[in-house]
XYZ file of C-alpha atoms in Angstrom:
79
model
C 31.910 50.556 -22.022
C 33.458 51.364 -18.314
C 31.313 54.139 -16.213
C 33.188 57.825 -16.179
C 35.119 58.169 -12.946
C 33.313 60.849 -10.851
C 36.487 61.439 -8.759
C 40.503 61.692 -8.917
C 40.700 58.648 -6.925
C 38.088 56.424 -9.012
C 39.944 57.846 -11.981
C 43.527 56.985 -10.656
C 41.776 53.384 -9.668
C 40.204 52.893 -13.277
C 44.115 53.882 -14.881
C 45.703 51.253 -12.894
C 42.969 48.427 -13.633
C 43.148 49.624 -17.466
C 47.042 49.715 -17.198
C 47.705 45.984 -17.682
C 46.230 44.683 -20.941
C 45.050 41.249 -20.909
C 45.406 38.233 -24.095
C 42.795 36.190 -25.023
C 43.396 33.661 -22.336
C 42.405 36.098 -19.268
C 39.876 37.326 -21.207
C 38.351 34.537 -21.810
C 38.958 33.003 -18.283
C 37.084 36.169 -17.312
C 34.143 35.893 -19.205
C 33.644 32.032 -17.651
C 33.984 33.973 -14.213
C 31.006 36.112 -15.495
C 28.979 33.478 -16.622
C 28.842 31.398 -13.566
C 28.335 34.721 -11.140
C 31.770 34.364 -9.688
C 33.749 38.082 -10.418
C 37.382 37.250 -10.710
C 40.311 39.580 -10.078
C 40.631 42.687 -11.864
C 44.282 43.265 -13.949
C 45.834 45.374 -11.722
C 45.377 42.584 -8.785
C 46.464 40.031 -10.860
C 49.480 42.217 -12.087
C 50.243 42.082 -8.274
C 50.089 38.889 -7.681
C 51.986 38.290 -10.546
C 54.249 40.538 -9.176
C 54.644 38.518 -5.948
C 55.533 35.389 -7.279
C 58.215 36.726 -9.456
C 59.610 38.536 -6.119
C 59.803 34.874 -4.437
C 60.965 32.897 -6.762
C 57.867 30.926 -6.384
C 58.388 27.184 -7.203
C 54.723 26.007 -6.126
C 51.643 28.191 -5.454
C 48.126 27.261 -3.545
C 45.460 29.388 -5.096
C 41.889 28.884 -4.081
C 39.448 30.653 -5.923
C 36.108 30.435 -7.707
C 37.170 28.263 -10.290
C 37.426 30.212 -13.280
C 41.012 30.389 -13.019
C 41.947 33.706 -13.607
C 43.857 34.828 -10.494
C 45.726 31.208 -11.237
C 46.883 32.492 -14.843
C 48.234 35.836 -13.244
C 50.176 33.608 -10.103
C 51.239 30.882 -13.196
C 53.087 33.931 -15.171
C 54.796 34.567 -12.048
C 56.242 31.620 -12.110
């Protein structure tokens, strides 16, 4: 269960992060990241990566991360 935001800014950020739902594949990758101690990108940041890949009509991307695949999945969804 998420903590209750204590300020309007925290409430806005919490809303933005919870706005984009993750499917089972992204949830599994996020759990894998938590298991190995590598915090993956949050859904809001992932949605931004997806948008950027779509906006530039990306045909190839390079992503160097922790090996859990969350940000890579977001980028692939934008391609």
